[in-house]
mmCIF file of C-alpha atoms in Angstrom:
data_model
loop_
_atom_site.group_PDB
_atom_site.id
_atom_site.type_symbol
_atom_site.label_atom_id
_atom_site.label_comp_id
_atom_site.label_asym_id
_atom_site.label_seq_id
_atom_site.Cartn_x
_atom_site.Cartn_y
_atom_site.Cartn_z
ATOM 1 C CA MET J 22 8.028 53.121 -119.931
ATOM 2 C CA GLN J 23 10.399 50.686 -121.741
ATOM 3 C CA ASN J 24 12.784 53.544 -121.993
ATOM 4 C CA THR J 25 12.985 53.904 -118.166
ATOM 5 C CA ASN J 26 13.403 50.094 -117.876
ATOM 6 C CA VAL J 27 16.447 50.259 -120.313
ATOM 7 C CA LEU J 28 17.893 53.060 -118.169
ATOM 8 C CA GLU J 29 17.315 51.052 -115.015
ATOM 9 C CA ASN J 30 18.973 47.886 -116.702
ATOM 10 C CA GLU J 31 21.993 49.992 -117.614
ATOM 11 C CA ARG J 32 22.347 51.106 -114.033
ATOM 12 C CA LYS J 33 21.755 47.750 -112.339
ATOM 13 C CA PHE J 34 23.997 44.725 -112.785
ATOM 14 C CA GLY J 35 23.098 41.252 -111.478
ATOM 15 C CA VAL J 36 25.565 38.981 -109.684
ATOM 16 C CA GLU J 37 26.255 36.956 -112.814
ATOM 17 C CA GLN J 38 26.851 39.966 -114.839
ATOM 18 C CA VAL J 39 29.335 41.365 -112.268
ATOM 19 C CA LYS J 40 31.148 37.961 -112.144
ATOM 20 C CA ARG J 41 31.491 38.063 -115.939
ATOM 21 C CA ILE J 42 32.602 41.637 -116.048
ATOM 22 C CA LEU J 43 35.184 41.163 -113.263
ATOM 23 C CA ASN J 44 36.142 37.802 -114.578
ATOM 24 C CA SER J 45 35.978 36.317 -111.061
ATOM 25 C CA ASP J 46 34.235 33.794 -108.991
ATOM 26 C CA ILE J 47 31.632 34.388 -106.178
ATOM 27 C CA SER J 48 34.222 34.112 -103.362
ATOM 28 C CA LEU J 49 36.475 36.812 -104.804
ATOM 29 C CA LEU J 50 33.305 38.944 -105.305
ATOM 30 C CA LYS J 51 32.329 38.469 -101.728
ATOM 31 C CA ASP J 52 35.956 39.276 -100.566
ATOM 32 C CA LEU J 53 35.964 42.413 -102.653
ATOM 33 C CA CYS J 54 32.575 43.502 -101.289
ATOM 34 C CA LYS J 55 33.839 43.044 -97.690
ATOM 35 C CA ARG J 56 37.064 45.025 -98.405
ATOM 36 C CA ALA J 57 35.081 47.851 -99.911
ATOM 37 C CA SER J 58 32.386 47.620 -97.318
ATOM 38 C CA LEU J 59 29.738 47.249 -100.086
ATOM 39 C CA GLU J 60 26.459 45.644 -99.570
ATOM 40 C CA PRO J 61 24.644 44.557 -102.654
ATOM 41 C CA LYS J 62 21.100 45.975 -103.001
ATOM 42 C CA ARG J 63 17.981 44.010 -103.574
ATOM 43 C CA ASP J 64 15.078 44.952 -105.887
ATOM 44 C CA ARG J 65 11.414 44.426 -105.227
ATOM 45 C CA ASN J 66 11.562 40.760 -106.302
ATOM 46 C CA GLY J 67 14.526 40.137 -103.859
ATOM 47 C CA ALA J 68 17.141 39.780 -106.562
ATOM 48 C CA VAL J 69 20.571 41.076 -105.745
ATOM 49 C CA TYR J 70 22.032 43.807 -107.890
ATOM 50 C CA PHE J 71 24.984 46.162 -107.992
ATOM 51 C CA SER J 72 24.767 49.823 -109.186
ATOM 52 C CA LYS J 73 27.139 51.215 -111.930
ATOM 53 C CA ASP J 74 29.131 53.024 -109.095
ATOM 54 C CA ASP J 75 29.420 49.785 -107.129
ATOM 55 C CA LEU J 76 30.750 48.083 -110.230
ATOM 56 C CA GLN J 77 33.410 50.738 -110.839
ATOM 57 C CA ILE J 78 34.570 50.569 -107.156
ATOM 58 C CA LEU J 79 34.698 46.775 -107.385
ATOM 59 C CA LYS J 80 36.724 46.934 -110.722
ATOM 60 C CA LYS J 81 39.264 49.352 -109.087
ATOM 61 C CA LEU J 82 39.557 47.231 -106.000
ATOM 62 C CA LYS J 83 40.159 44.087 -108.095
ATOM 63 C CA ASP J 84 42.843 45.950 -110.021
ATOM 64 C CA LEU J 85 44.501 46.941 -106.772
ATOM 65 C CA HIS J 86 44.184 43.403 -105.450
ATOM 66 C CA LEU J 87 45.839 41.984 -108.539
ATOM 67 C CA HIS J 88 48.582 44.630 -108.452
ATOM 68 C CA THR J 89 49.313 43.799 -104.756
ATOM 69 C CA MET J 90 49.398 39.993 -105.459
ATOM 70 C CA GLU J 91 51.848 40.664 -108.292
ATOM 71 C CA LEU J 92 54.058 42.796 -106.082
ATOM 72 C CA GLN J 93 54.072 40.140 -103.333
ATOM 73 C CA ARG J 94 54.923 37.437 -105.921
ATOM 74 C CA LYS J 95 57.927 39.559 -107.171
ATOM 75 C CA ASN J 96 59.101 40.231 -103.593
ATOM 76 C CA ARG J 97 59.014 36.417 -102.889
ATOM 77 C CA LYS J 98 61.011 35.718 -105.966
ATOM 78 C CA ALA J 99 63.563 38.465 -105.095
ATOM 79 C CA ILE J 100 63.878 36.955 -101.495
ATOM 80 C CA GLU J 101 64.432 33.530 -102.985
ATOM 81 C CA LYS J 102 67.121 34.762 -105.255
ATOM 82 C CA LEU J 103 69.175 36.287 -102.367
ATOM 83 C CA PRO J 104 72.160 34.080 -101.452
ATOM 84 C CA LYS J 105 71.664 31.795 -98.454
ATOM 85 C CA PRO J 106 74.217 31.871 -95.721
ATOM 86 C CA VAL J 107 76.720 29.017 -95.963
ATOM 87 C CA GLU J 108 76.705 26.788 -92.946
ATOM 88 C CA THR J 109 79.612 24.690 -92.068
ATOM 89 C CA ASN J 110 79.912 21.880 -89.542
ATOM 90 C CA VAL J 111 82.665 23.954 -87.738
ATOM 91 C CA SER J 112 80.256 26.899 -87.229
ATOM 92 C CA GLN J 113 77.534 24.528 -86.012
ATOM 93 C CA GLU J 114 79.902 22.784 -83.566
ATOM 94 C CA MET J 115 80.936 26.214 -82.321
ATOM 95 C CA VAL J 116 77.317 27.238 -81.783
ATOM 96 C CA MET J 117 76.596 23.987 -80.073
ATOM 97 C CA GLN J 118 79.573 24.377 -77.848
ATOM 98 C CA GLN J 119 78.594 28.023 -77.087
ATOM 99 C CA ASN J 120 75.092 26.835 -76.232
ATOM 100 C CA ARG J 121 76.416 24.186 -73.958
ATOM 101 C CA LEU J 122 78.704 26.750 -72.230
ATOM 102 C CA ASN J 123 75.726 29.152 -71.809
ATOM 103 C CA TRP J 124 73.660 26.271 -70.259
ATOM 104 C CA GLU J 125 76.529 25.353 -67.916
ATOM 105 C CA ALA J 126 76.945 28.932 -66.919
ATOM 106 C CA THR J 127 73.215 29.362 -66.322
ATOM 107 C CA LEU J 128 73.168 26.105 -64.301
ATOM 108 C CA ASN J 129 76.120 27.149 -62.247
ATOM 109 C CA ASN J 130 74.521 30.585 -61.595
ATOM 110 C CA LEU J 131 71.322 28.823 -60.590
ATOM 111 C CA GLU J 132 73.200 26.433 -58.296
ATOM 112 C CA ASN J 133 75.057 29.303 -56.642
ATOM 113 C CA ASN J 134 71.874 31.235 -56.036
ATOM 114 C CA ILE J 135 70.229 28.259 -54.484
ATOM 115 C CA VAL J 136 73.205 27.560 -52.212
ATOM 116 C CA GLN J 137 73.299 31.289 -51.265
ATOM 117 C CA ARG J 138 69.679 31.223 -50.390
ATOM 118 C CA ILE J 139 69.866 28.004 -48.329
ATOM 119 C CA SER J 140 73.042 29.308 -46.493
ATOM 120 C CA THR J 141 71.305 32.594 -45.631
ATOM 121 C CA THR J 142 68.249 30.794 -44.493
ATOM 122 C CA LEU J 143 70.167 28.302 -42.350
ATOM 123 C CA SER J 144 72.362 31.116 -40.858
ATOM 124 C CA GLU J 145 69.235 32.959 -39.868
ATOM 125 C CA LYS J 146 67.785 29.786 -38.260
ATOM 126 C CA MET J 147 71.070 28.978 -36.582
ATOM 127 C CA GLU J 148 71.307 32.427 -34.902
ATOM 128 C CA GLY J 149 67.937 31.795 -33.355
ATOM 129 C CA LEU J 150 68.996 28.248 -32.436
ATOM 130 C CA ASP J 151 72.250 29.511 -30.801
ATOM 131 C CA GLU J 152 70.130 31.675 -28.490
ATOM 132 C CA VAL J 153 67.894 28.851 -27.625
ATOM 133 C CA VAL J 154 70.827 26.582 -26.848
ATOM 134 C CA VAL J 155 72.438 29.208 -24.608
ATOM 135 C CA GLU J 156 69.122 29.578 -22.739
ATOM 136 C CA LEU J 157 68.855 25.836 -22.389
ATOM 137 C CA ILE J 158 72.387 25.548 -20.911
ATOM 138 C CA ARG J 159 71.662 28.309 -18.508
ATOM 139 C CA ALA J 160 68.378 26.726 -17.411
ATOM 140 C CA LYS J 161 70.050 23.336 -17.031
ATOM 141 C CA THR J 162 72.800 24.861 -14.840
ATOM 142 C CA GLU J 163 70.215 26.683 -12.824
ATOM 143 C CA ASN J 164 68.316 23.449 -12.395
ATOM 144 C CA GLU J 165 71.358 21.586 -11.125
ATOM 145 C CA THR J 166 72.134 24.312 -8.702
ATOM 146 C CA LEU J 167 68.586 24.196 -7.358
ATOM 147 C CA ARG J 168 68.819 20.378 -7.015
ATOM 148 C CA GLN J 169 71.959 20.645 -4.911
ATOM 149 C CA ARG J 170 70.383 23.255 -2.774
ATOM 150 C CA VAL J 171 67.298 20.992 -2.311
ATOM 151 C CA ASN J 172 69.509 18.118 -1.258
ATOM 152 C CA GLU J 173 71.338 20.326 1.289
ATOM 153 C CA LEU J 174 68.063 21.581 2.723
ATOM 154 C CA ASN J 175 66.759 17.958 2.859
ATOM 155 C CA LYS J 176 69.932 17.013 4.885
ATOM 156 C CA GLU J 177 69.305 20.063 7.105
ATOM 157 C CA VAL J 178 65.633 19.057 7.718
ATOM 158 C CA PHE J 179 66.717 15.495 8.510
ATOM 159 C CA ALA J 180 69.287 16.729 11.055
ATOM 160 C CA LEU J 181 66.750 19.150 12.532
ATOM 161 C CA LYS J 182 64.120 16.356 12.904
ATOM 162 C CA ASN J 183 66.718 14.152 14.625
ATOM 163 C CA GLU J 184 67.528 16.948 16.999
ATOM 164 C CA LEU J 185 63.853 17.596 17.621
ATOM 165 C CA ALA J 186 63.357 13.894 18.344
ATOM 166 C CA SER J 187 66.124 13.990 20.900
ATOM 167 C CA TYR J 188 63.882 16.334 23.103
ATOM 168 C CA LYS J 189 61.360 14.485 25.256
ATOM 169 C CA PRO J 190 58.670 16.112 27.110
ATOM 170 C CA ALA J 191 59.128 16.357 30.834
ATOM 171 C CA MET J 192 56.664 17.818 33.232
ATOM 172 C CA PHE J 193 55.082 21.258 33.150
ATOM 173 C CA GLY J 194 55.949 21.984 29.532
ATOM 174 C CA LEU J 195 59.642 21.408 30.135
ATOM 175 C CA TYR J 196 61.712 19.174 27.768
ATOM 176 C CA SER J 197 64.759 17.123 28.432
ATOM 177 C CA LYS J 198 67.412 16.315 25.821
ATOM 178 C CA LYS J 199 68.431 12.833 25.518
ATOM 179 C CA ASP J 200 71.755 11.740 24.163
ATOM 180 C CA THR J 201 71.660 10.618 20.502
ATOM 181 C CA ASP J 202 74.193 9.666 17.990
ATOM 182 C CA ASN J 203 74.776 12.319 15.395
ATOM 183 C CA PHE J 204 74.182 10.853 12.041
ATOM 184 C CA LEU J 205 75.783 12.794 9.279
ATOM 185 C CA PHE J 206 75.324 12.102 5.712
#
């Protein structure tokens, strides 16, 4: 029985043992387990353990992790060693002037677009307004013509009333015309 316990102990590694073997802390161990999609197992007592295969996978993953970190560090150093572009005040002034010109061109373009849109809209509205003004003038002219016609008819009615008033009834349905002054307006 002790022989089987020894075999089981050789196959099972506790968290503290794995930390010592990998020479890492608990956060790195958790990170490695997540990357390898490993879930530690629990025994009957609820203690967490790793199998020998799990430990080998974690070792390989840690080695790959360290190798990747080293490569990234070397790449950063190589990038830092690259010569930086030399900037001069003249080039900065040219860039600023170019930016200013770009802004001015953009603003001029925007202004032209706005003016064009407003002109188009006003032209469309004015075309409709021109038609309304022509119709208004035609209606006003017609109104004046009708007023003149009404005045002429009123004068004619007045003249006819005066003429009618000049006839006085005589006997048996006969009428006699009396002399009146003709009033003309």
